[in-house]
XYZ file of C-alpha atoms in Angstrom:
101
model
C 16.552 110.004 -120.784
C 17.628 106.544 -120.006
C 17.497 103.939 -121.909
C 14.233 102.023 -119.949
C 12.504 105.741 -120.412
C 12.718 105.473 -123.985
C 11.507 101.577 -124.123
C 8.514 102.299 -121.584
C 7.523 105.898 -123.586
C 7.706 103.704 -127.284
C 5.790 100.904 -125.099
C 2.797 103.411 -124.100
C 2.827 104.687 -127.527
C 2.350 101.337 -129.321
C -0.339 100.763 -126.614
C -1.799 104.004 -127.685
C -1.852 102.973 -131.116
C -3.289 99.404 -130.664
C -6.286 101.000 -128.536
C -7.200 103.796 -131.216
C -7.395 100.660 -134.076
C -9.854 98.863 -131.584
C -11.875 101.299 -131.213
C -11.756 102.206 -134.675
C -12.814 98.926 -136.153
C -15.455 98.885 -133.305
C -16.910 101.582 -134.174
C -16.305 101.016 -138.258
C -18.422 97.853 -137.424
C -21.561 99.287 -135.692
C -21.500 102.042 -138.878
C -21.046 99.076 -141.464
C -24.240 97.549 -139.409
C -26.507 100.875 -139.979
C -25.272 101.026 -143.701
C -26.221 97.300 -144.419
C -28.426 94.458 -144.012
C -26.772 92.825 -141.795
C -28.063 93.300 -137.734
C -24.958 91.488 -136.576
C -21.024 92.253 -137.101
C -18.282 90.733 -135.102
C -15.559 92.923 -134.489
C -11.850 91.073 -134.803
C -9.720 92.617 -132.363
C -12.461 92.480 -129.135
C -14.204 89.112 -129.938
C -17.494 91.437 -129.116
C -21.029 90.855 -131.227
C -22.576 93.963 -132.415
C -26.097 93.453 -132.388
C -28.705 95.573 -134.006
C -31.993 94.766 -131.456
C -34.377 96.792 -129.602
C -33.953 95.651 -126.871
C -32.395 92.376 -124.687
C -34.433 89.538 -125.795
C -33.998 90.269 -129.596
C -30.483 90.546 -129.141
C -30.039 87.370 -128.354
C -32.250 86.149 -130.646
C -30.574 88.262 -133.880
C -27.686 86.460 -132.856
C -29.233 82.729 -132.871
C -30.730 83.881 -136.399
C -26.875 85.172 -137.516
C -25.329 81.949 -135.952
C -27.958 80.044 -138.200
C -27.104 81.741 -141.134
C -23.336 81.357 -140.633
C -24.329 77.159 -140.236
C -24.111 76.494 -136.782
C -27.133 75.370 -134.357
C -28.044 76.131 -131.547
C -27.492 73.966 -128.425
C -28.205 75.583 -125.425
C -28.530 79.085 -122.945
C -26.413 78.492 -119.859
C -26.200 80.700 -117.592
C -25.657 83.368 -119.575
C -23.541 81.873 -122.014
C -24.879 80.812 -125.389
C -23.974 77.448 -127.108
C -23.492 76.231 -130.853
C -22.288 73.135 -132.467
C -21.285 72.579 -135.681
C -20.408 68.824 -136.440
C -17.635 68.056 -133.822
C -17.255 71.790 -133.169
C -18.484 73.527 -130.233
C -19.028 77.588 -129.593
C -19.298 79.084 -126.356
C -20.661 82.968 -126.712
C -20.982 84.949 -123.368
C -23.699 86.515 -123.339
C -21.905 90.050 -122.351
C -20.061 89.565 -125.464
C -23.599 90.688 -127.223
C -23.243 94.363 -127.425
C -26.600 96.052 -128.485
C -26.532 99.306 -130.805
């Protein structure tokens, strides 16, 4: 095997790898939510919101009460994109970062 066959095959392997820890700390996060009190956990590697909600509208609004909480405000829905500020600081969330469980 040449020598750019060995660096692609070690490439897809790390790439593998990196996609098996994603989903494992995605799904470690929407167990840590059922075994808690929590209803929200953000998972590190995705930037995605786990949400526990029944349904749309109390997504969204678990995650206002979580951004609350953590001592931001909220500023505004824009089309489809949520907005906190914290003093100087601003937060965009996308809305179809929100994932429901």
């Amino acid at each position: 095997m040449s020598r750019w066959g060995k660096s692609i095959k070690s490439m897809k392997i790390v790439l593998i790898l990196v996609i098996m820890i994603v989903i494992g700390n995605d799904l470690f996060l929407i167990v840590k939510i059922n075994l808690t009190e929590s209803k929200v956990a953000k998972s590190y590697f995705s930037n995605n919101y786990f949400i526990e909600a029944s349904n749309e509208e109390m997504k969204i609004e678990n995650f206002k009460e979580y951004m609350l909480m953590e001592g931001w405000s909220f500023s505004e829905n824009y089309y489809g994109t949520i907005i906190f500020r914290k003093g100087n600081l601003q937060k965009e969330i996308p809305v179809y970062r929100l994932i429901k469980i």
